PDB file of C-alpha atoms in Angstrom:
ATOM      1  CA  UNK A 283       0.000   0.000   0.000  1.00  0.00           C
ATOM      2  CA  UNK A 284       2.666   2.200   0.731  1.00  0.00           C
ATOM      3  CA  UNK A 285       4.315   1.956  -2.371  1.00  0.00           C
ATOM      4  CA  UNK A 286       1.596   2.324  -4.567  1.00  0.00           C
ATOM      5  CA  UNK A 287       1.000   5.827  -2.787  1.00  0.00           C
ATOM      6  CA  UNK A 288       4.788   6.816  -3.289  1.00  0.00           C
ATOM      7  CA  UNK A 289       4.127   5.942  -7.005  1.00  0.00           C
ATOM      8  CA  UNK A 290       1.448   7.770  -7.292  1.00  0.00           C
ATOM      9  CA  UNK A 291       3.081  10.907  -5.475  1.00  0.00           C
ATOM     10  CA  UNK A 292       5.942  10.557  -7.997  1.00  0.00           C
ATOM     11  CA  UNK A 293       3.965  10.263 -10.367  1.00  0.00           C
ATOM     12  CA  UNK A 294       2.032  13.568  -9.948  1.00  0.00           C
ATOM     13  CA  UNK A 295       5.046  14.880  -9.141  1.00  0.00           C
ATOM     14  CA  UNK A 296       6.300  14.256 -12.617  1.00  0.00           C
ATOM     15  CA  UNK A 297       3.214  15.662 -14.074  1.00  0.00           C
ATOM     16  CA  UNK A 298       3.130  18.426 -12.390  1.00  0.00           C
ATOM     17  CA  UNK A 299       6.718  19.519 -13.180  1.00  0.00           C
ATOM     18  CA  UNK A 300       6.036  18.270 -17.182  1.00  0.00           C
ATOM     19  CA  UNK A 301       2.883  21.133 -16.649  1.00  0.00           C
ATOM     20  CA  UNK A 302       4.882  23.498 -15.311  1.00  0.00           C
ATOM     21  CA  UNK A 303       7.585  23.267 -17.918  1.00  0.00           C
ATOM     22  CA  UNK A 304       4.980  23.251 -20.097  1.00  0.00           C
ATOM     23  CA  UNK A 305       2.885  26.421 -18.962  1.00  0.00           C
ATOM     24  CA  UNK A 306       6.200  28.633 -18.861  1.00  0.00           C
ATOM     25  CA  UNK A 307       7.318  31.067 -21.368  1.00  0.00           C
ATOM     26  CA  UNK A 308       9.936  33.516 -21.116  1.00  0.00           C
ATOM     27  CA  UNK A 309       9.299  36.645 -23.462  1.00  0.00           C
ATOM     28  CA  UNK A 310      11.985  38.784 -24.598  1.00  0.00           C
ATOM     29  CA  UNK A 311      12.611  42.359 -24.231  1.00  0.00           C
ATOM     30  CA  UNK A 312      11.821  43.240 -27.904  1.00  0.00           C
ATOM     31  CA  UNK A 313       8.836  41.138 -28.136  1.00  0.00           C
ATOM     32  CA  UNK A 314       4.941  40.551 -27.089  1.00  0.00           C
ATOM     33  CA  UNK A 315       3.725  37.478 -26.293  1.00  0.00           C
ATOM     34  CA  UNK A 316      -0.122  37.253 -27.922  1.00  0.00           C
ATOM     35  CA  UNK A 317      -2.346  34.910 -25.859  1.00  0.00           C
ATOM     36  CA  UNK A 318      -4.638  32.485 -27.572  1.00  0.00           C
ATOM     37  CA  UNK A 319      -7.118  30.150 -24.949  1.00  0.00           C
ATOM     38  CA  UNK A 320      -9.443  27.664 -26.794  1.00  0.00           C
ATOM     39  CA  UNK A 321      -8.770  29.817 -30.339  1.00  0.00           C
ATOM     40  CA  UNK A 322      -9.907  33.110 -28.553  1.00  0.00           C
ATOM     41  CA  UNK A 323      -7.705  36.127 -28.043  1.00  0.00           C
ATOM     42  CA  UNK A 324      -7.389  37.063 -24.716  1.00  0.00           C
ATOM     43  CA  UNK A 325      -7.027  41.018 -24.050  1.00  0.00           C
ATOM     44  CA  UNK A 326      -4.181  40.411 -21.644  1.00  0.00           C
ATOM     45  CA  UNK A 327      -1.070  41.236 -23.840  1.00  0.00           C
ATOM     46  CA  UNK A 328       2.371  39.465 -22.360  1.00  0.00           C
ATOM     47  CA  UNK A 329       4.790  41.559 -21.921  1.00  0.00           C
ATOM     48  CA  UNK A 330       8.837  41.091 -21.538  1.00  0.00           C
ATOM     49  CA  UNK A 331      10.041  38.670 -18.493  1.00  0.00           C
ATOM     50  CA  UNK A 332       8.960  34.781 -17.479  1.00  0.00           C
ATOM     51  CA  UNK A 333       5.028  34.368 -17.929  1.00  0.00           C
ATOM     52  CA  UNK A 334       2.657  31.399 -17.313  1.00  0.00           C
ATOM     53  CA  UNK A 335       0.131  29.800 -19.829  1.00  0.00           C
ATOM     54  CA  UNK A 336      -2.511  26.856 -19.264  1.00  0.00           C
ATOM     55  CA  UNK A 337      -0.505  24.193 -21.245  1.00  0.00           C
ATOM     56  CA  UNK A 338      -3.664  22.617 -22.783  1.00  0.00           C
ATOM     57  CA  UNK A 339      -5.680  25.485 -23.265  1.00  0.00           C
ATOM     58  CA  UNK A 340      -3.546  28.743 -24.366  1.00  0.00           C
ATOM     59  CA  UNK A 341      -1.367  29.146 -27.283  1.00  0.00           C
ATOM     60  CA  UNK A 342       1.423  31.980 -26.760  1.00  0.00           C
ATOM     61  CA  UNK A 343       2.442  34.135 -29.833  1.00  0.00           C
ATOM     62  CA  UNK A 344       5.370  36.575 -29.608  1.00  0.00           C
ATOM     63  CA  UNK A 345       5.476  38.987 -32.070  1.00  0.00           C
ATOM     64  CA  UNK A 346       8.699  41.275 -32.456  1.00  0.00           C
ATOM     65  CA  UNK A 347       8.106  44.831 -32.110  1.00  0.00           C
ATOM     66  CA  UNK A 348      11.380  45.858 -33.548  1.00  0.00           C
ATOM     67  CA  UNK A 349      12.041  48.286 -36.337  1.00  0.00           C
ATOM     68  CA  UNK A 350      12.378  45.943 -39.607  1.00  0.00           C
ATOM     69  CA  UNK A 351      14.645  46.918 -42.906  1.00  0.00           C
ATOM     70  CA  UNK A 352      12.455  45.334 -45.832  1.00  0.00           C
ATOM     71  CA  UNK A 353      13.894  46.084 -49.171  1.00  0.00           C
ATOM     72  CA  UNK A 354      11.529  47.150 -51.936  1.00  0.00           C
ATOM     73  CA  UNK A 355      12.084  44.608 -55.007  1.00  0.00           C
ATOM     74  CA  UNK A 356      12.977  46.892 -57.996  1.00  0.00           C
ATOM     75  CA  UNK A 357       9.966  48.352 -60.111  1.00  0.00           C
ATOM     76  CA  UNK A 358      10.073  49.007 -64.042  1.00  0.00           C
ATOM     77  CA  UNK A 359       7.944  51.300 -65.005  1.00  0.00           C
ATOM     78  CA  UNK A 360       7.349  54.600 -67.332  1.00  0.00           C
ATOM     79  CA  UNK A 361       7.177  57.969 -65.700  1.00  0.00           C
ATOM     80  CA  UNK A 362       4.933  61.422 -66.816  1.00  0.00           C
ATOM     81  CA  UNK A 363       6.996  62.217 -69.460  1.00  0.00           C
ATOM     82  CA  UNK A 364       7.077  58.322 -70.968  1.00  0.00           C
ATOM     83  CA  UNK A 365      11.160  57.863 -69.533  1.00  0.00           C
ATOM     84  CA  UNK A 366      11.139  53.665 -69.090  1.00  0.00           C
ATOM     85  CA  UNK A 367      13.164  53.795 -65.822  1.00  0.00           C
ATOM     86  CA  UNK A 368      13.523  51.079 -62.971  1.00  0.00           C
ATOM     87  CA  UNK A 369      13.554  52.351 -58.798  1.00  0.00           C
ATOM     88  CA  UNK A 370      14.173  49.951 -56.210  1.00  0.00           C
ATOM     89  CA  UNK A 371      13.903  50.981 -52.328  1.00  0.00           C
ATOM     90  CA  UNK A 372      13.274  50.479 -48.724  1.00  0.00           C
ATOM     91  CA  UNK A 373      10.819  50.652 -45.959  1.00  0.00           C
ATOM     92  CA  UNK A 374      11.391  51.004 -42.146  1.00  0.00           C
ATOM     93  CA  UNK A 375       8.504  49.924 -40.449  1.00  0.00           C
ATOM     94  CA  UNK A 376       7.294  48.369 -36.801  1.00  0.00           C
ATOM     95  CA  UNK A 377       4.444  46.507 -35.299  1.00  0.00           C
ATOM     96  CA  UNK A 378       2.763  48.919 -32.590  1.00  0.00           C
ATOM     97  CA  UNK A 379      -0.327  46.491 -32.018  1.00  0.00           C
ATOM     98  CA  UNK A 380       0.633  42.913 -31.615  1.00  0.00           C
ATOM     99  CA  UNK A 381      -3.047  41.763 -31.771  1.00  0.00           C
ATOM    100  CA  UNK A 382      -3.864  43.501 -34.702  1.00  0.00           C
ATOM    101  CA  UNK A 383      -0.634  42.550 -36.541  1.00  0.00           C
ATOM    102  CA  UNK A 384      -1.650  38.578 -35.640  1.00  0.00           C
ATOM    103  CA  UNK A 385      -5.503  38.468 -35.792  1.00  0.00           C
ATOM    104  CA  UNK A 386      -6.155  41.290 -38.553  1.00  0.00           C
ATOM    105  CA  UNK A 387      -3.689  39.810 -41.735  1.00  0.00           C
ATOM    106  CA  UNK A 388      -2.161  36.389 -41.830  1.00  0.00           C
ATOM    107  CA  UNK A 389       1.418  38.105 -42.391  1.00  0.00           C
ATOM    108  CA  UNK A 390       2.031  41.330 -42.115  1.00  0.00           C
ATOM    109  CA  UNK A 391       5.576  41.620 -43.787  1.00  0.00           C
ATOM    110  CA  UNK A 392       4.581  39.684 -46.617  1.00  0.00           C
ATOM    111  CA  UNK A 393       1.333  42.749 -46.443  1.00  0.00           C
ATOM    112  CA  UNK A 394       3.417  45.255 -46.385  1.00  0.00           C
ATOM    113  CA  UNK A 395       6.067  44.242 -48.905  1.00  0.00           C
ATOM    114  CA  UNK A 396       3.288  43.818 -51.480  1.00  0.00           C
ATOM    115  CA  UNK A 397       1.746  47.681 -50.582  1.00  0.00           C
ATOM    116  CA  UNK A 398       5.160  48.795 -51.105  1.00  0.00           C
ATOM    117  CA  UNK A 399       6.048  47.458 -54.243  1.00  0.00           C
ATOM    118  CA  UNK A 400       2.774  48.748 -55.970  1.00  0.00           C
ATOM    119  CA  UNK A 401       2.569  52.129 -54.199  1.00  0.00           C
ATOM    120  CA  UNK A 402       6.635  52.045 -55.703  1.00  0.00           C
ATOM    121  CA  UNK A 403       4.949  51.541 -59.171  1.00  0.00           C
ATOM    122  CA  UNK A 404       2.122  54.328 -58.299  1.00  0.00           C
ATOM    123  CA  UNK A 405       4.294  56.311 -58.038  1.00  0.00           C
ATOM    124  CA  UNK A 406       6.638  56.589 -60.468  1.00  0.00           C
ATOM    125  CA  UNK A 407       3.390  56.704 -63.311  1.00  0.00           C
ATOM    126  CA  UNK A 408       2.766  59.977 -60.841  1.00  0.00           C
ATOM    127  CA  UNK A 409       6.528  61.723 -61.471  1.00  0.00           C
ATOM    128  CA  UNK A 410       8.353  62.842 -63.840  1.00  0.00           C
ATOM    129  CA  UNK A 411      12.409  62.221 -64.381  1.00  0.00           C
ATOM    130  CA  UNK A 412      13.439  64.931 -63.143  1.00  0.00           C
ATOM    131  CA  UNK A 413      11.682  64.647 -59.925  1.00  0.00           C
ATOM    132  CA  UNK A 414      13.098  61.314 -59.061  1.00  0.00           C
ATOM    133  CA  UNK A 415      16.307  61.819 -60.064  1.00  0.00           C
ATOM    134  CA  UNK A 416      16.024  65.668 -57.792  1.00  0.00           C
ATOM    135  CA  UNK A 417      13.282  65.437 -55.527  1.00  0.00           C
ATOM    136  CA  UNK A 418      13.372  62.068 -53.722  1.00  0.00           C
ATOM    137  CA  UNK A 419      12.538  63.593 -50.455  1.00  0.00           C
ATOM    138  CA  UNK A 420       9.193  64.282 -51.640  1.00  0.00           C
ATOM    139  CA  UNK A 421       8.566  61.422 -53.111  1.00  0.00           C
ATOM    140  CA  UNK A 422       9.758  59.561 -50.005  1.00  0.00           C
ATOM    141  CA  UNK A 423       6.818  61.084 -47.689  1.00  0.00           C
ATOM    142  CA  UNK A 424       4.566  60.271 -50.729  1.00  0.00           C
ATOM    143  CA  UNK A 425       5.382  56.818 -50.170  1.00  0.00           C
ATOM    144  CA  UNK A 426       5.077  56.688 -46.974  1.00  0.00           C
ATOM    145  CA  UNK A 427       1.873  58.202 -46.849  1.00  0.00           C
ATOM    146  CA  UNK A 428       0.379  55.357 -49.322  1.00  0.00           C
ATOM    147  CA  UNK A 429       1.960  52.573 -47.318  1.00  0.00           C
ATOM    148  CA  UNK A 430       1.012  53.889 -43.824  1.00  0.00           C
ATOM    149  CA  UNK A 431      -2.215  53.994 -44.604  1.00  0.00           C
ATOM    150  CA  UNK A 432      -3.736  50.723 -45.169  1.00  0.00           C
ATOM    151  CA  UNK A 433      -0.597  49.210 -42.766  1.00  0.00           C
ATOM    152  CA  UNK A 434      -2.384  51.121 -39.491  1.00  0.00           C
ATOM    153  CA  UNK A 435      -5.077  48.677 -39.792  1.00  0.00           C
ATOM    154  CA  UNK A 436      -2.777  45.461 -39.655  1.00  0.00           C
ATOM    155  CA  UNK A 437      -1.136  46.985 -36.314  1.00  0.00           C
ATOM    156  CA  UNK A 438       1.649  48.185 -38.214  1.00  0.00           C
ATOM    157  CA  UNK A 439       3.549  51.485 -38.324  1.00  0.00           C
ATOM    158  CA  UNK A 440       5.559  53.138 -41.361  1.00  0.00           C
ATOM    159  CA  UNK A 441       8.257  54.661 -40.266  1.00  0.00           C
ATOM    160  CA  UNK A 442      10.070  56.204 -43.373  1.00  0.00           C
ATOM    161  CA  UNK A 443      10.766  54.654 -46.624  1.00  0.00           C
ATOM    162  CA  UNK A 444      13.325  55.741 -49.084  1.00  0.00           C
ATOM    163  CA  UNK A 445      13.847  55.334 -52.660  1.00  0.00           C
ATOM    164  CA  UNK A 446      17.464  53.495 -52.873  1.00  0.00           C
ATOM    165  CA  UNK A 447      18.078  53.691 -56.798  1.00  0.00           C
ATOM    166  CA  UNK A 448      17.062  54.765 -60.094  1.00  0.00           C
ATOM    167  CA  UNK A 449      18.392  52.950 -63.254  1.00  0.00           C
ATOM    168  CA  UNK A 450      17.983  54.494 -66.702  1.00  0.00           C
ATOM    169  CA  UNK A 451      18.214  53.339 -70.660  1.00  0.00           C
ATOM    170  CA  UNK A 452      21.541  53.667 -71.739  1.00  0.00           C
ATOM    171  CA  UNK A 453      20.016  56.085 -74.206  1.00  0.00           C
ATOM    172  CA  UNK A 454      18.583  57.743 -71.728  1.00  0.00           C
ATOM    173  CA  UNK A 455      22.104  57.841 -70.078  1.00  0.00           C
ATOM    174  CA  UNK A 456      24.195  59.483 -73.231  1.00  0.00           C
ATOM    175  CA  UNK A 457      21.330  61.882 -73.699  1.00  0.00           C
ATOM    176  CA  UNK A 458      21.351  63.704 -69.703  1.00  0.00           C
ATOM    177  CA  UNK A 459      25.695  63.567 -70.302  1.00  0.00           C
ATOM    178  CA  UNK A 460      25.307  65.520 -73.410  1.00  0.00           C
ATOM    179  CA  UNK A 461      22.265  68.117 -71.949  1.00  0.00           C
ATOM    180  CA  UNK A 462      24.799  68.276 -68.567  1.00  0.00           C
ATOM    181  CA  UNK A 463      27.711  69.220 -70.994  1.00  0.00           C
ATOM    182  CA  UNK A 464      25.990  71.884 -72.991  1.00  0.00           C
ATOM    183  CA  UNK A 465      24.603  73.275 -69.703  1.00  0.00           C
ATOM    184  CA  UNK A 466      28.635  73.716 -68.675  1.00  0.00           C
ATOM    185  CA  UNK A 467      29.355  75.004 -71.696  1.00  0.00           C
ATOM    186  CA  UNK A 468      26.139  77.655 -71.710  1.00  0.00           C
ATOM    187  CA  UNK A 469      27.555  78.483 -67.906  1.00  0.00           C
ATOM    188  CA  UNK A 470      31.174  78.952 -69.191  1.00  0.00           C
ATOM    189  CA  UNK A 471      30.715  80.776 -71.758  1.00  0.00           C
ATOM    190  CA  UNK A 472      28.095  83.572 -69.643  1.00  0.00           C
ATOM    191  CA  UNK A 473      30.967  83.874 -67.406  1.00  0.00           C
ATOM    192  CA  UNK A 474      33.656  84.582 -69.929  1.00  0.00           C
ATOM    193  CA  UNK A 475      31.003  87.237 -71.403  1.00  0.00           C
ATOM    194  CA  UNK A 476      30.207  88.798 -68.021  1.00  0.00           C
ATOM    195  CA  UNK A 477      34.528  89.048 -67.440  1.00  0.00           C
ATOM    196  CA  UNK A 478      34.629  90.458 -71.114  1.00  0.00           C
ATOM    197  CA  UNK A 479      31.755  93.246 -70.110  1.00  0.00           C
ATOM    198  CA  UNK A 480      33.542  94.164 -66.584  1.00  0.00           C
ATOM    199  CA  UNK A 481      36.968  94.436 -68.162  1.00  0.00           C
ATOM    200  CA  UNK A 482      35.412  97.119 -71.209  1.00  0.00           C
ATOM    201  CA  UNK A 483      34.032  99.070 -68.183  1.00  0.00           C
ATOM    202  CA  UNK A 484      36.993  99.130 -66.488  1.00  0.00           C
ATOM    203  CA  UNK A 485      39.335  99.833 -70.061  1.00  0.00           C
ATOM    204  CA  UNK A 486      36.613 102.335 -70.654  1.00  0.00           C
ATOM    205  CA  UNK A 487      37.414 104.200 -67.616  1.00  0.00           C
ATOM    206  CA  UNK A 488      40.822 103.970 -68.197  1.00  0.00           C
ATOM    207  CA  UNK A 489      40.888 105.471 -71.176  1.00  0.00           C
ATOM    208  CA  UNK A 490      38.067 108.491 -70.181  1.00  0.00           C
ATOM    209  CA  UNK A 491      40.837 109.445 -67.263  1.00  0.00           C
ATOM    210  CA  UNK A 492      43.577 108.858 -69.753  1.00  0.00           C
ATOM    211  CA  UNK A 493      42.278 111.487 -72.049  1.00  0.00           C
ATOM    212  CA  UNK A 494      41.977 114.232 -69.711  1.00  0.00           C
ATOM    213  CA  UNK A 495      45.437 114.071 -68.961  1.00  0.00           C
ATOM    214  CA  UNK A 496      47.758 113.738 -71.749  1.00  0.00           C
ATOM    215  CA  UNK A 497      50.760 113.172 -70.005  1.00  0.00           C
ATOM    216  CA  UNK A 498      49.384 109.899 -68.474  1.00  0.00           C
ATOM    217  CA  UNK A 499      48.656 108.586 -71.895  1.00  0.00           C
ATOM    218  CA  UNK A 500      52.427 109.581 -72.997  1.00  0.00           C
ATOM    219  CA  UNK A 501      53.727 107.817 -69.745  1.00  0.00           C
ATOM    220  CA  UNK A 502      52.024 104.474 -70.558  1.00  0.00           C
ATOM    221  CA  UNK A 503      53.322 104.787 -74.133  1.00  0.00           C
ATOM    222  CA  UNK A 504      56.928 104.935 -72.416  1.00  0.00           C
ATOM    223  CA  UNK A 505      56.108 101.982 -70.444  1.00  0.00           C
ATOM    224  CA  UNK A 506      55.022 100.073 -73.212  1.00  0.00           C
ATOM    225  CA  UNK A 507      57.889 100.917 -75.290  1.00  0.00           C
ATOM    226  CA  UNK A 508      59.980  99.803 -72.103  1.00  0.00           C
ATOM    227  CA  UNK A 509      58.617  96.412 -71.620  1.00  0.00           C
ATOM    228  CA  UNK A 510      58.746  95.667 -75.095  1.00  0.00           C
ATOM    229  CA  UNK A 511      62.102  97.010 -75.215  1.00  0.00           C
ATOM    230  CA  UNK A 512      63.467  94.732 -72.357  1.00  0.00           C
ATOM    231  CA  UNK A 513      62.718  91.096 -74.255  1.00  0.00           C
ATOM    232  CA  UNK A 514      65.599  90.260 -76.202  1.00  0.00           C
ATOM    233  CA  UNK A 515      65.814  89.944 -79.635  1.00  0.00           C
ATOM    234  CA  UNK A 516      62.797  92.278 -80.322  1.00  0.00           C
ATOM    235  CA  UNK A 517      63.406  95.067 -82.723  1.00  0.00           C
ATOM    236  CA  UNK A 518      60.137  97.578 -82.777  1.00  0.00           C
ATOM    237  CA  UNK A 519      59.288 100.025 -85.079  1.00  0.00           C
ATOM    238  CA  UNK A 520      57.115 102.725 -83.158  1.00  0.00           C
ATOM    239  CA  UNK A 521      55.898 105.963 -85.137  1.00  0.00           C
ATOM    240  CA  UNK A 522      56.285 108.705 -81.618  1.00  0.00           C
ATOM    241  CA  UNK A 523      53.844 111.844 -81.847  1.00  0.00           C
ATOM    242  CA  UNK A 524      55.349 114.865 -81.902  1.00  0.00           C
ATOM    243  CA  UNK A 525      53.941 115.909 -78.812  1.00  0.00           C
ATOM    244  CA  UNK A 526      55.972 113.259 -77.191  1.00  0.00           C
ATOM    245  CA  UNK A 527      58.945 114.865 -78.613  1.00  0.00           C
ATOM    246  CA  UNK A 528      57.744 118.046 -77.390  1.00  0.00           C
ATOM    247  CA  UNK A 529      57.813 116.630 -74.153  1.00  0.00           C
ATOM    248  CA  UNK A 530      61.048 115.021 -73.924  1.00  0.00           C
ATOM    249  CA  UNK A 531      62.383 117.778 -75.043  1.00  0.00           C
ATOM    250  CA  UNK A 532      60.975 120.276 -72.418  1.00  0.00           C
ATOM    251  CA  UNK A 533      61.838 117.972 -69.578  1.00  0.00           C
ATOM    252  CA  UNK A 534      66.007 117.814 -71.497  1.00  0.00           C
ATOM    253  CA  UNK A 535      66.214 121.503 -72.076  1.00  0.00           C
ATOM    254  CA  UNK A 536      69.145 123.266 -69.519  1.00  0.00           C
ATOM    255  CA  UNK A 537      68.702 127.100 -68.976  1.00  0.00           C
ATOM    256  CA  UNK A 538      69.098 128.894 -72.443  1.00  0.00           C
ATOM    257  CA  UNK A 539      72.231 130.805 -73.186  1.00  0.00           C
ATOM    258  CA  UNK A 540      72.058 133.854 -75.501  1.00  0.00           C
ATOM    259  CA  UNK A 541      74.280 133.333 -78.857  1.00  0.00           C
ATOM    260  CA  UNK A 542      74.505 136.469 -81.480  1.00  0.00           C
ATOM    261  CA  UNK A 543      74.632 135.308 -84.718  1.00  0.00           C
ATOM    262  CA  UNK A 544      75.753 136.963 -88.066  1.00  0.00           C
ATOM    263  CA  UNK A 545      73.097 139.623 -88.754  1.00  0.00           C
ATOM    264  CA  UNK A 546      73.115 140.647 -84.646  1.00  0.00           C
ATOM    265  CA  UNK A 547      70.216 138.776 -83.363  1.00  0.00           C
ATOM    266  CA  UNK A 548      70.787 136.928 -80.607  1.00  0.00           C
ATOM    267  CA  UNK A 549      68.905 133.495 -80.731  1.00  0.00           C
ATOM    268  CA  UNK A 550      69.308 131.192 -77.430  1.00  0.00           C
ATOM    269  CA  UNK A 551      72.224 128.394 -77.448  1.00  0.00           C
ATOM    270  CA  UNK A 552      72.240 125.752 -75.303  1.00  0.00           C
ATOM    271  CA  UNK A 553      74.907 124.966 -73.214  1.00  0.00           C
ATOM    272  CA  UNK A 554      77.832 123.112 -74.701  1.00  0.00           C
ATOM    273  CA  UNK A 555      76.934 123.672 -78.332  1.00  0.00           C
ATOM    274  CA  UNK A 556      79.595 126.212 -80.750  1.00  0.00           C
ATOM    275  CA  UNK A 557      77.838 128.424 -82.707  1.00  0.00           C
ATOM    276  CA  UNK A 558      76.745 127.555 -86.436  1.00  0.00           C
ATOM    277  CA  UNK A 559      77.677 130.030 -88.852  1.00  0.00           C
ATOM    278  CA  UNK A 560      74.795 130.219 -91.422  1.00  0.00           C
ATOM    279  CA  UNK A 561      74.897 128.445 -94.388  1.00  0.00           C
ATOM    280  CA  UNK A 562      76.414 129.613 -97.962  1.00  0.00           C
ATOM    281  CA  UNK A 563      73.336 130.115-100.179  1.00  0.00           C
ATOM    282  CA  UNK A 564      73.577 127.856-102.876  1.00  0.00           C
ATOM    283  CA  UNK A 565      72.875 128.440-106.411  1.00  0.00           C
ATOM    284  CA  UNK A 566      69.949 127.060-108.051  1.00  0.00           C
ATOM    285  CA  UNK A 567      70.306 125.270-111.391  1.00  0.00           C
ATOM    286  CA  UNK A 568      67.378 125.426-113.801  1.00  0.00           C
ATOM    287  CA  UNK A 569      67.314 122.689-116.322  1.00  0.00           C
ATOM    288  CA  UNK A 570      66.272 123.960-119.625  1.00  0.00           C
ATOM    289  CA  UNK A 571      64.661 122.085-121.997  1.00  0.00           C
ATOM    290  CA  UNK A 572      66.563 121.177-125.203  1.00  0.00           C
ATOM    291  CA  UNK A 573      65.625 122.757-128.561  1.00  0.00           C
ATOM    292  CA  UNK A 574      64.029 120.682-131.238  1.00  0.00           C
ATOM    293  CA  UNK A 575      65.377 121.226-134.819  1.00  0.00           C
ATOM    294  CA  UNK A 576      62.828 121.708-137.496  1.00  0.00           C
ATOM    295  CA  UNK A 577      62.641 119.104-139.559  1.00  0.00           C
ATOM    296  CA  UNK A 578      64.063 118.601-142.817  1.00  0.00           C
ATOM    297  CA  UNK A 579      61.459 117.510-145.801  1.00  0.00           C
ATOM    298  CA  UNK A 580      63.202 115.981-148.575  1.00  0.00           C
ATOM    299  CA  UNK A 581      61.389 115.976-151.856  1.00  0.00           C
ATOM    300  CA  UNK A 582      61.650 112.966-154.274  1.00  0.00           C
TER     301      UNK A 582
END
């Protein structure tokens, strides 16, 4: 008798450690645990930490609530202005109602990759070229505006999606090189204008203050003969102005010294010069035309 009670003891002993195993569950600090008793969902939701479950009757399902990376499969399609192009991207999104993420879709990432990758072909019909290849930030919250939408009903949050690539024709390709080359050209060659027109102005100035003074004209002439004259081997041929003369001349001339000359006027005589004597008038000679003879008729 005895020994059939110890049996029996030890034998609810063993069943009662096999339920206890059993009815434990140890949720993690990213997850939920989502409680299930006879195929009803209790409202309790599990949180992080060791929990306990009726072994036979509940059914425990965690559900992560971390941020997941899906990539966005890459979409062909033809934009506004009929450009055949091909975008690929990626969502960031999170499950911020475990119940509804279990009990209202049968799985929500496979959900939300679908929404994605035709909300991803929505929108590029939407755009033009230029506005995904410029403006992906706006196209970004369009995204996630589409996606968010129906995914707040599955218990699921969008949190920013991002267009990763966009691949064109190799047409397409040659066709934006040469635009982005002409466009570098058009730039260079306004710039090169716009120096052009600010260096007239300026040469235009110089040469209005220039002609009010004379002198600084003649100076810059001497300069210019002076640089040119210091290259070697250079030989230049320069008509000078007579008023440049003139003013050489004026800055050379030493204080004048009287000099008498043969008549009695005095003329000035710069010092270290002998006085001319005038010179002997010369002659003229006055070439005469020579004489024709008549001529001579001879009769036959």
């Amino acid at each position: 008798m005895l020994d059939a009670l110890v049996t029996v003891v030890v034998i609810l002993a063993c069943a009662g450690v096999v339920c206890a195993m059993a009815a434990a569950r140890v949720v993690k600090q990213y997850e939920r645990g989502v409680v299930f008793r006879l195929g009803r969902l209790r409202s309790d939701i599990r949180g992080p930490g060791f929990t306990m479950i009726a072994p036979v009757f509940d059914r425990l399902r965690k559900v992560n609530m971390q941020i997941v990376t899906m990539p966005v499969p890459a979409q062909e399609g033809i934009t506004r202005d009929n450009v055949t192009v091909r975008v690929d991207a990626v969502v960031y999104f999170k499950v911020v109602d475990p119940a509804e993420a279990i009990v209202a879709v049968e799985d929500y990432r496979f959900a939300v990759s679908q929404m994605a990758q035709t909300s991803l072909r929505s929108i590029i019909g939407k755009s033009d070229l230029d506005d995904l290849l410029s403006n992906r930030e706006k196209l970004n919250q369009g995204l996630e505006l589409m996606i968010d939408s129906p995914a707040v009903g599955w218990g699921v949050h969008i949190d920013r999606v991002e267009i990763k690539d966009v691949s064109l024709p190799e047409t397409m390709k040659r066709s934006m090189a040469r635009q982005a080359e002409a466009d570098r050209e058009r730039r260079a060659r306004v710039i090169n204008a716009d120096a052009e027109l600010q260096a007239s102005k300026k040469l235009a100035e110089a040469a209005a203050q220039m002609s009010e003074t004379p002198s600084a004209l003649q100076l810059r002439l001497l300069q210019t003969v002076m640089a040119v004259a210091a290259e070697k081997n250079s030989t230049l041929v320069l008509p000078i102005p007579v008023e440049l003369l003139r003013f050489l001349e004026r800055g050379q001339q030493p204080p004048e010294v009287a000099r008498v000359d043969g008549g009695g006027a005095k003329e000035p005589v710069s010092a270290g010069q002998e006085a001319v004597p005038p010179a002997p008038a010369v002659p003229r000679l006055t070439e005469r035309e020579p004489e024709h003879e008549p001529e001579r008729v001879v009769e036959r």
